[in-house]
Amino acid sequence: MTLMDFFGNAFLAFGPPLAMFTFTIAIEPIRIIILIASSFFWLSSLLVSSVVWFAIVPLRPYLSIGIVYSVIFQEVFRYLLYMLLRKAEKGLEKVTTAHVADSRHVFAYVCGLGFGLMSGAFALVNVLADAAGPATMGLRRGNEFFFMVSSSTTLSFILLHTFWGVIFFSALDNKNWGQIAWVICSHLFVSGMTLLNGIGYQAISITSAYLILLITMIIAFRVAGGKKQNLINCFIKK
């Protein structure tokens, strides 16, 4: 039973991102390199957040404050990654068959997925380790849906980071400060809503996360040049 929990929750959280990686990123080596680089940038933001958390002792008991500066550092490092990619565009032209200027949305998508995968791995790896046994949670006020909630939340953040990456990079290119504000504010909102999981309001937390995910997905789709007809054509063969 514990192994069923482990694999079920692992595939719930990482199944769609793994499919995205397999069909859209693994086909080109440069995308894999950018994915790894973006994962490193997310790790760097985590390192800086950890240093601040250890350095400012009075703030340690306040998890909400930790969430705020963690989100801020993540967005700062997303910006630094954007700057690095723009500086490296000429070099990328020499190692890829695609025209980099025409692939900016693709690279933004890859960077966002890299952020999301590393974020998801750190959020869920210890939970999955507990799910593998020898027993699972449930006693002493433990919620029986803990693993499912954790996996669902992780999946939402992986996809959100992917769409945030597309929106953020495009907004910087076009100096669209409203979209940048949406990325930062929605990131803060969804991260803050996870605090409700600790007091028994998991349904509100997950519902709000996936509602923001739906809105962010639509914005990213439009930003990347998608149109309603393109979406229809994905499901209807001519």
XYZ file of N, CA and C in Angstrom:
714
model
N 0.830 -1.205 0.000
C 0.000 0.000 0.000
C 0.862 1.253 0.000
N 1.951 1.229 0.771
C 2.817 2.405 0.823
C 3.491 2.657 -0.523
N 3.848 1.576 -1.224
C 4.450 1.752 -2.548
C 3.435 2.323 -3.540
N 2.190 1.933 -3.401
C 1.144 2.503 -4.253
C 1.011 3.999 -3.984
N 1.077 4.382 -2.717
C 1.054 5.800 -2.363
C 2.230 6.533 -2.993
N 3.399 5.914 -2.873
C 4.622 6.539 -3.390
C 4.519 6.789 -4.896
N 4.245 5.740 -5.660
C 4.221 5.875 -7.112
C 3.038 6.728 -7.581
N 1.879 6.565 -6.927
C 0.725 7.349 -7.312
C 0.970 8.845 -7.153
N 1.510 9.225 -5.998
C 1.759 10.644 -5.744
C 2.936 11.174 -6.548
N 3.937 10.330 -6.776
C 5.075 10.745 -7.601
C 4.637 11.038 -9.024
N 3.802 10.157 -9.598
C 3.337 10.370 -10.969
C 2.325 11.508 -11.056
N 1.573 11.732 -9.983
C 0.653 12.867 -9.967
C 1.420 14.177 -10.050
N 2.497 14.278 -9.287
C 3.264 15.522 -9.249
C 4.188 15.686 -10.442
N 4.844 14.602 -10.859
C 5.902 14.721 -11.862
C 5.566 14.087 -13.208
N 4.398 13.445 -13.318
C 4.023 12.829 -14.587
C 3.878 13.827 -15.725
N 3.011 14.838 -15.586
C 2.881 15.841 -16.662
C 4.190 16.570 -16.970
N 4.961 17.041 -15.944
C 6.241 17.691 -16.260
C 7.222 16.762 -16.966
N 7.202 15.476 -16.604
C 8.089 14.520 -17.271
C 7.708 14.365 -18.735
N 6.408 14.342 -19.015
C 5.945 14.268 -20.400
C 6.348 15.524 -21.170
N 6.227 16.673 -20.532
C 6.634 17.930 -21.158
C 8.122 17.910 -21.486
N 8.914 17.413 -20.552
C 10.358 17.329 -20.786
C 10.672 16.376 -21.933
N 10.022 15.237 -21.944
C 10.309 14.207 -22.947
C 9.985 14.678 -24.358
N 8.842 15.320 -24.525
C 8.372 15.654 -25.871
C 8.794 17.042 -26.356
N 9.207 17.916 -25.443
C 9.511 19.284 -25.881
C 10.937 19.734 -25.584
N 11.624 19.066 -24.681
C 12.960 19.524 -24.286
C 14.037 18.510 -24.625
N 13.780 17.240 -24.377
C 14.793 16.206 -24.606
C 15.163 16.061 -26.075
N 14.351 16.628 -26.968
C 14.608 16.493 -28.403
C 15.755 17.388 -28.869
N 16.183 18.339 -28.033
C 17.249 19.250 -28.445
C 18.216 19.466 -27.280
N 19.517 19.175 -27.470
C 20.497 19.252 -26.372
C 20.591 20.625 -25.729
N 20.497 21.691 -26.533
C 20.637 23.036 -25.966
C 19.540 23.335 -24.965
N 18.372 22.768 -25.189
C 17.268 22.971 -24.249
C 17.546 22.264 -22.927
N 18.163 21.104 -23.007
C 18.518 20.378 -21.780
C 19.529 21.187 -20.976
N 20.497 21.788 -21.667
C 21.507 22.597 -20.995
C 20.861 23.797 -20.307
N 19.951 24.459 -21.008
C 19.265 25.610 -20.424
C 18.400 25.183 -19.240
N 17.765 24.015 -19.344
C 16.961 23.497 -18.234
C 17.819 23.294 -16.995
N 19.000 22.714 -17.173
C 19.905 22.485 -16.047
C 20.380 23.811 -15.465
N 20.690 24.767 -16.349
C 21.141 26.081 -15.885
C 20.052 26.782 -15.081
N 18.818 26.704 -15.551
C 17.718 27.347 -14.824
C 17.478 26.671 -13.474
N 17.662 25.352 -13.423
C 17.536 24.644 -12.142
C 18.594 25.126 -11.157
N 19.797 25.373 -11.672
C 20.874 25.899 -10.819
C 20.519 27.280 -10.280
N 19.891 28.104 -11.096
C 19.508 29.439 -10.641
C 18.459 29.349 -9.540
N 17.513 28.404 -9.678
C 16.532 28.252 -8.603
C 17.217 27.783 -7.322
N 18.165 26.877 -7.449
C 18.917 26.431 -6.274
C 19.665 27.585 -5.622
N 20.190 28.475 -6.447
C 20.906 29.637 -5.922
C 19.964 30.531 -5.126
N 18.736 30.694 -5.626
C 17.763 31.509 -4.893
C 17.412 30.854 -3.563
N 17.341 29.529 -3.552
C 17.076 28.809 -2.310
C 18.226 28.990 -1.322
N 19.452 28.957 -1.832
C 20.625 29.155 -0.973
C 20.600 30.534 -0.332
N 20.317 31.566 -1.129
C 20.272 32.925 -0.586
C 19.155 33.057 0.445
N 17.999 32.472 0.145
C 16.881 32.510 1.097
C 17.248 31.826 2.407
N 17.964 30.716 2.310
C 18.376 29.978 3.506
C 19.358 30.794 4.344
N 20.283 31.463 3.664
C 21.255 32.302 4.377
C 20.547 33.415 5.135
N 19.585 34.065 4.469
C 18.830 35.136 5.121
C 18.049 34.589 6.304
N 17.443 33.410 6.119
C 16.658 32.809 7.201
C 17.528 32.501 8.423
N 18.731 32.012 8.188
C 19.633 31.717 9.303
C 20.222 32.991 9.908
N 20.412 34.011 9.089
C 21.065 35.230 9.569
C 20.131 36.085 10.419
N 18.861 36.171 10.034
C 17.909 37.013 10.765
C 17.139 36.133 11.741
N 17.702 35.934 12.893
C 17.153 34.999 13.878
C 15.741 35.377 14.334
N 15.431 36.659 14.595
C 14.083 36.993 15.090
C 12.953 36.648 14.116
N 13.268 36.505 12.826
C 12.222 36.243 11.838
C 11.957 34.751 11.625
N 12.771 33.896 12.217
C 12.635 32.458 11.966
C 11.264 31.900 12.329
N 10.643 32.340 13.424
C 9.331 31.753 13.759
C 8.211 32.161 12.798
N 8.436 33.191 11.989
C 7.371 33.714 11.131
C 7.536 33.159 9.718
N 6.852 32.076 9.468
C 6.971 31.403 8.170
C 6.465 32.285 7.028
N 5.464 33.094 7.299
C 4.904 33.958 6.257
C 5.952 34.941 5.736
N 6.761 35.486 6.617
C 7.817 36.412 6.192
C 8.863 35.666 5.374
N 9.172 34.445 5.785
C 10.119 33.635 5.021
C 9.624 33.370 3.609
N 8.316 33.161 3.463
C 7.734 32.940 2.135
C 7.908 34.172 1.261
N 7.716 35.347 1.855
C 7.804 36.597 1.091
C 9.193 36.779 0.506
N 10.229 36.711 1.351
C 11.561 36.948 0.794
C 12.056 35.778 -0.043
N 11.523 34.580 0.179
C 11.876 33.461 -0.694
C 11.340 33.685 -2.108
N 10.093 34.141 -2.211
C 9.501 34.439 -3.515
C 10.260 35.571 -4.199
N 10.607 36.591 -3.435
C 11.338 37.728 -4.009
C 12.678 37.273 -4.571
N 13.393 36.446 -3.834
C 14.688 35.959 -4.319
C 14.526 35.087 -5.565
N 13.473 34.284 -5.600
C 13.227 33.463 -6.790
C 13.012 34.341 -8.023
N 12.243 35.402 -7.860
C 11.980 36.287 -8.999
C 13.218 37.090 -9.387
N 14.034 37.441 -8.406
C 15.299 38.126 -8.715
C 16.198 37.216 -9.540
N 16.285 35.962 -9.152
C 17.136 35.031 -9.901
C 16.513 34.672 -11.252
N 15.209 34.745 -11.364
C 14.586 34.557 -12.673
C 15.001 35.709 -13.603
N 15.058 36.915 -13.031
C 15.503 38.075 -13.810
C 16.974 37.925 -14.206
N 17.803 37.466 -13.290
C 19.218 37.262 -13.600
C 19.397 36.215 -14.695
N 18.566 35.186 -14.657
C 18.614 34.168 -15.706
C 18.210 34.771 -17.048
N 17.204 35.607 -17.026
C 16.783 36.305 -18.252
C 17.937 37.126 -18.822
N 18.625 37.871 -17.963
C 19.739 38.696 -18.416
C 20.859 37.841 -18.994
N 21.122 36.712 -18.358
C 22.168 35.814 -18.841
C 21.834 35.274 -20.228
N 20.597 34.859 -20.418
C 20.193 34.328 -21.727
C 20.267 35.388 -22.817
N 19.867 36.584 -22.492
C 19.933 37.637 -23.501
C 21.382 37.965 -23.861
N 22.271 37.903 -22.883
C 23.688 38.154 -23.157
C 24.293 37.022 -23.984
N 23.753 35.812 -23.822
C 24.337 34.633 -24.474
C 23.679 34.293 -25.804
N 22.799 35.141 -26.290
C 22.057 34.815 -27.508
C 22.973 34.585 -28.709
N 24.010 35.409 -28.854
C 24.914 35.253 -30.000
C 25.642 33.917 -29.946
N 26.033 33.520 -28.734
C 26.689 32.225 -28.590
C 25.744 31.069 -28.841
N 24.497 31.228 -28.442
C 23.514 30.169 -28.649
C 23.219 29.969 -30.124
N 23.309 31.030 -30.895
C 23.079 30.923 -32.346
C 24.042 29.926 -32.990
N 25.238 29.793 -32.400
C 26.271 28.946 -33.003
C 26.096 27.461 -32.661
N 25.305 27.180 -31.623
C 25.196 25.794 -31.176
C 23.794 25.224 -31.346
N 22.902 25.997 -31.938
C 21.552 25.490 -32.163
C 21.132 25.779 -33.598
N 20.303 24.920 -34.128
C 19.840 25.090 -35.508
C 18.712 26.113 -35.602
N 18.063 26.393 -34.486
C 16.946 27.339 -34.489
C 17.466 28.766 -34.341
N 16.707 29.704 -34.885
C 17.038 31.116 -34.740
C 16.633 31.545 -33.332
N 17.610 32.000 -32.535
C 17.363 32.267 -31.119
C 16.293 33.332 -30.919
N 16.321 34.375 -31.736
C 15.338 35.449 -31.580
C 13.911 34.928 -31.760
N 13.756 33.907 -32.611
C 12.430 33.322 -32.835
C 12.092 32.253 -31.798
N 13.069 31.875 -30.973
C 12.875 30.804 -29.992
C 12.837 31.336 -28.568
N 12.656 32.641 -28.411
C 12.693 33.226 -27.072
C 11.603 32.660 -26.165
N 10.411 32.478 -26.720
C 9.335 31.915 -25.906
C 9.648 30.468 -25.520
N 10.311 29.743 -26.417
C 10.687 28.361 -26.127
C 11.702 28.322 -24.993
N 12.710 29.179 -25.071
C 13.723 29.212 -24.021
C 13.134 29.684 -22.695
N 12.184 30.606 -22.747
C 11.510 31.043 -21.526
C 10.721 29.890 -20.910
N 10.073 29.120 -21.770
C 9.340 27.925 -21.312
C 10.284 26.919 -20.663
N 11.444 26.697 -21.282
C 12.424 25.748 -20.736
C 12.935 26.234 -19.381
N 13.232 27.531 -19.290
C 13.707 28.088 -18.022
C 12.648 27.963 -16.930
N 11.401 28.230 -17.298
C 10.325 28.107 -16.317
C 10.149 26.682 -15.838
N 10.241 25.723 -16.764
C 10.106 24.321 -16.376
C 11.275 23.887 -15.501
N 12.473 24.404 -15.794
C 13.623 24.100 -14.946
C 13.432 24.613 -13.531
N 12.922 25.839 -13.410
C 12.600 26.385 -12.089
C 11.588 25.491 -11.384
N 10.543 25.121 -12.119
C 9.471 24.341 -11.513
C 9.899 22.955 -11.075
N 10.677 22.275 -11.921
C 11.112 20.920 -11.580
C 11.986 20.906 -10.335
N 12.907 21.858 -10.245
C 13.773 21.891 -9.068
C 12.980 22.283 -7.831
N 12.057 23.227 -7.993
C 11.194 23.607 -6.883
C 10.358 22.421 -6.413
N 9.788 21.688 -7.364
C 8.979 20.528 -7.022
C 9.771 19.416 -6.368
N 10.994 19.208 -6.858
C 11.834 18.160 -6.279
C 12.124 18.451 -4.815
N 12.470 19.694 -4.507
C 12.768 20.050 -3.124
C 11.519 20.029 -2.251
N 10.380 20.345 -2.831
C 9.156 20.388 -2.041
C 8.637 18.998 -1.705
N 8.872 18.020 -2.591
C 8.170 16.740 -2.458
C 9.062 15.543 -2.156
N 10.361 15.661 -2.332
C 11.204 14.472 -2.223
C 11.133 13.847 -0.830
N 11.123 14.669 0.215
C 11.044 14.115 1.573
C 9.669 13.533 1.862
N 8.637 14.156 1.293
C 7.280 13.637 1.472
C 7.146 12.272 0.814
N 7.686 12.130 -0.397
C 7.631 10.840 -1.094
C 8.436 9.773 -0.352
N 9.534 10.190 0.252
C 10.334 9.234 1.029
C 9.524 8.676 2.195
N 8.719 9.525 2.831
C 7.858 9.058 3.925
C 6.717 8.202 3.405
N 6.245 8.535 2.195
C 5.127 7.774 1.630
C 5.521 6.347 1.282
N 6.818 6.115 1.066
C 7.284 4.784 0.678
C 7.251 3.789 1.830
N 7.011 4.245 3.016
C 6.878 3.327 4.140
C 7.947 3.529 5.201
N 7.872 2.706 6.252
C 7.049 1.500 6.431
C 5.584 1.767 6.752
N 5.232 3.027 7.032
C 3.829 3.355 7.287
C 3.563 4.751 6.751
N 2.306 5.151 6.767
C 1.964 6.485 6.282
C 1.294 7.282 7.384
N 1.094 8.575 7.122
C 0.531 9.462 8.128
C -0.946 9.190 8.345
N -1.473 9.743 9.419
C -2.893 9.591 9.691
C -3.229 9.733 11.156
N -2.304 9.352 12.044
C -2.539 9.446 13.474
C -2.153 10.826 13.987
N -2.656 11.158 15.158
C -2.327 12.410 15.842
C -2.579 13.619 14.943
N -3.795 13.727 14.498
C -4.276 14.851 13.702
C -3.649 14.918 12.308
N -2.960 13.871 11.890
C -2.416 13.847 10.540
C -3.536 13.661 9.530
N -3.489 14.406 8.445
C -4.553 14.341 7.443
C -4.305 13.182 6.494
N -5.342 12.393 6.251
C -5.196 11.226 5.382
C -4.937 11.614 3.931
N -5.247 12.865 3.575
C -5.011 13.344 2.207
C -3.712 14.139 2.085
N -2.858 14.015 3.085
C -1.635 14.818 3.115
C -0.793 14.617 1.860
N -0.579 13.368 1.463
C 0.284 13.093 0.314
C -0.349 13.587 -0.989
N -1.650 13.400 -1.129
C -2.323 13.855 -2.337
C -2.312 15.377 -2.430
N -2.537 16.036 -1.295
C -2.498 17.504 -1.277
C -1.106 18.002 -1.628
N -0.096 17.380 -1.052
C 1.289 17.785 -1.326
C 1.634 17.597 -2.798
N 1.228 16.464 -3.374
C 1.527 16.190 -4.781
C 0.782 17.146 -5.702
N -0.477 17.415 -5.396
C -1.272 18.329 -6.220
C -0.713 19.748 -6.164
N -0.297 20.156 -4.981
C 0.291 21.483 -4.828
C 1.611 21.580 -5.572
N 2.407 20.522 -5.494
C 3.687 20.505 -6.205
C 3.482 20.606 -7.701
N 2.523 19.851 -8.242
C 2.236 19.917 -9.671
C 1.821 21.329 -10.079
N 0.988 21.961 -9.264
C 0.535 23.314 -9.603
C 1.712 24.284 -9.647
N 2.656 24.142 -8.720
C 3.803 25.048 -8.706
C 4.747 24.786 -9.880
N 4.918 23.535 -10.255
C 5.772 23.239 -11.411
C 5.196 23.888 -12.664
N 3.901 23.723 -12.873
C 3.262 24.313 -14.054
C 3.221 25.834 -13.966
N 2.981 26.359 -12.765
C 2.975 27.802 -12.590
C 4.331 28.410 -12.919
N 5.399 27.794 -12.432
C 6.739 28.301 -12.734
C 6.988 28.289 -14.248
N 6.489 27.267 -14.909
C 6.654 27.192 -16.364
C 5.973 28.367 -17.049
N 4.725 28.630 -16.673
C 3.983 29.730 -17.289
C 4.506 31.082 -16.826
N 4.901 31.173 -15.562
C 5.497 32.420 -15.075
C 6.753 32.772 -15.865
N 7.541 31.753 -16.205
C 8.750 31.995 -16.978
C 8.438 32.607 -18.336
N 7.444 32.064 -19.012
C 7.052 32.585 -20.334
C 6.571 34.026 -20.214
N 5.718 34.292 -19.243
C 5.159 35.635 -19.071
C 6.239 36.628 -18.660
N 7.085 36.226 -17.719
C 8.102 37.126 -17.166
C 9.107 37.540 -18.234
N 9.592 36.592 -19.005
C 10.586 36.896 -20.028
C 9.989 37.799 -21.117
N 8.766 37.480 -21.534
C 8.116 38.293 -22.552
C 7.841 39.695 -22.022
N 7.432 39.794 -20.778
C 7.141 41.103 -20.182
C 8.395 41.963 -20.110
N 9.526 41.360 -19.816
C 10.773 42.121 -19.778
C 11.167 42.582 -21.177
N 10.952 41.726 -22.176
C 11.255 42.112 -23.558
C 10.400 43.294 -24.003
N 9.121 43.267 -23.595
C 8.174 44.292 -24.050
C 7.931 45.394 -23.035
N 8.652 45.309 -21.900
C 8.485 46.294 -20.814
C 7.020 46.398 -20.382
N 6.412 45.247 -20.223
C 5.026 45.175 -19.763
C 5.035 44.960 -18.246
N 4.996 46.058 -17.509
C 5.129 45.975 -16.053
C 3.910 45.326 -15.407
N 2.764 45.392 -16.051
C 1.578 44.744 -15.503
C 1.730 43.233 -15.439
N 2.308 42.643 -16.475
C 2.519 41.199 -16.478
C 3.584 40.795 -15.460
N 4.605 41.624 -15.309
C 5.623 41.347 -14.287
C 4.981 41.379 -12.904
N 4.129 42.369 -12.682
C 3.435 42.464 -11.396
C 2.549 41.247 -11.164
N 1.905 40.760 -12.232
C 1.060 39.567 -12.099
C 1.894 38.369 -11.662
N 3.045 38.179 -12.275
C 3.905 37.044 -11.927
C 4.298 37.108 -10.461
N 4.773 38.272 -10.026
C 5.251 38.393 -8.644
C 4.098 38.274 -7.652
N 3.007 38.977 -7.922
C 1.875 38.979 -6.984
C 1.196 37.611 -6.913
N 1.015 36.973 -8.059
C 0.387 35.644 -8.048
C 1.296 34.624 -7.377
N 2.614 34.777 -7.559
C 3.565 33.893 -6.884
C 3.452 34.059 -5.368
N 3.405 35.298 -4.915
C 3.252 35.566 -3.481
C 1.923 35.028 -2.969
N 0.856 35.223 -3.751
C -0.472 34.794 -3.317
C -0.562 33.279 -3.177
N -0.136 32.555 -4.215
C -0.238 31.092 -4.179
C 0.657 30.523 -3.085
N 1.848 31.075 -2.938
C 2.755 30.600 -1.882
C 2.158 30.870 -0.510
N 1.565 32.049 -0.335
C 0.947 32.373 0.947
C -0.251 31.490 1.254
N -1.011 31.116 0.222
C -2.188 30.283 0.441
C -1.824 28.881 0.929
N -0.597 28.448 0.668
C -0.190 27.122 1.164
C -0.146 27.078 2.689
N -0.090 28.238 3.340
C -0.117 28.271 4.803
C -1.444 27.736 5.346
N -2.481 27.790 4.513
C -3.787 27.277 4.946
C -3.777 25.758 5.107
N -2.821 25.086 4.451
C -2.753 23.625 4.577
C -2.502 23.200 6.015
N -1.775 24.034 6.743
C -1.432 23.677 8.118
C -2.570 23.822 9.099
N -3.649 24.494 8.685
C -4.774 24.675 9.610
C -6.046 24.016 9.079
N -5.873 23.113 8.117
C -6.996 22.294 7.687
C -7.820 22.824 6.530
N -7.336 23.855 5.837
C -8.089 24.415 4.714
C -7.416 24.057 3.394
N -7.128 22.773 3.215
C -6.435 22.330 2.008
C -7.257 22.582 0.750
N -8.561 22.430 0.840
C -9.415 22.607 -0.337
C -9.327 24.033 -0.869
N -9.314 25.007 0.042
C -9.209 26.411 -0.374
C -7.848 26.671 -1.005
N -6.814 26.120 -0.400
C -5.455 26.316 -0.907
C -5.294 25.757 -2.319
N -5.738 24.522 -2.518
C -5.586 23.883 -3.833
C -6.473 24.552 -4.876
N -7.699 24.881 -4.499
C -8.613 25.538 -5.446
C -8.040 26.868 -5.925
N -7.532 27.657 -4.989
C -6.954 28.960 -5.371
C -5.722 28.776 -6.238
N -4.899 27.765 -5.938
C -3.685 27.524 -6.721
C -4.030 27.168 -8.161
N -5.014 26.307 -8.342
C -5.358 25.891 -9.705
C -6.162 26.956 -10.447
N -6.857 27.806 -9.727
C -7.528 28.934 -10.377
C -6.488 29.916 -10.921
N -5.472 30.222 -10.110
C -4.377 31.082 -10.560
C -3.622 30.410 -11.703
N -3.469 29.087 -11.617
C -2.799 28.351 -12.690
C -3.554 28.497 -14.008
N -4.871 28.398 -13.967
C -5.680 28.528 -15.182
C -5.527 29.923 -15.796
N -5.598 30.947 -14.961
C -5.457 32.321 -15.453
C -4.064 32.540 -16.026
N -3.051 32.062 -15.304
C -1.668 32.234 -15.755
C -1.416 31.484 -17.051
N -2.003 30.307 -17.190
C -1.857 29.528 -18.414
C -2.434 30.288 -19.615
N -3.593 30.910 -19.428
C -4.220 31.674 -20.511
C -3.350 32.865 -20.897
N -2.818 33.562 -19.890
C -1.946 34.711 -20.168
C -0.700 34.261 -20.924
N -0.081 33.162 -20.468
C 1.118 32.661 -21.131
C 0.823 32.238 -22.559
N -0.324 31.622 -22.771
C -0.722 31.195 -24.116
C -0.849 32.394 -25.052
N -1.460 33.459 -24.566
C -1.618 34.661 -25.377
C -0.280 35.350 -25.599
N 0.546 35.386 -24.568
C 1.859 36.027 -24.658
C 2.738 35.332 -25.700
N 2.637 34.010 -25.752
C 3.458 33.236 -26.690
C 2.924 33.297 -28.115
N 1.856 34.049 -28.326
C 1.312 34.204 -29.671
C 0.194 33.252 -30.005
N -0.287 32.534 -29.019
C -1.372 31.588 -29.258
C -2.694 32.281 -29.485
N -3.519 31.677 -30.301
C -4.852 32.198 -30.582
C -5.881 31.110 -30.343
N -7.115 31.530 -30.219
C -8.199 30.583 -29.938
C -8.266 29.499 -30.998
N -8.058 29.859 -32.236
C -8.134 28.902 -33.325
C -7.023 27.866 -33.220
N -5.830 28.297 -32.753
C -4.737 27.350 -32.573
C -5.116 26.271 -31.567
N -5.785 26.696 -30.507
C -6.195 25.759 -29.466
C -7.232 24.782 -29.999
N -8.163 25.285 -30.780
C -9.202 24.426 -31.356
C -8.588 23.398 -32.297
N -7.586 23.837 -33.060
C -6.946 22.948 -34.036
C -6.191 21.798 -33.368
N -5.835 21.983 -32.099
C -5.136 20.920 -31.372
C -6.050 19.717 -31.114
N -7.347 19.975 -31.074
C -8.303 18.919 -30.734
C -9.168 18.491 -31.904
N -9.198 19.312 -32.933
C -10.042 18.977 -34.082
C -9.168 18.854 -35.330
N -9.210 17.737 -35.957
C -8.457 17.552 -37.198
C -9.249 18.112 -38.368
N -8.533 18.779 -39.226
C -9.188 19.314 -40.416
C -9.522 18.196 -41.381
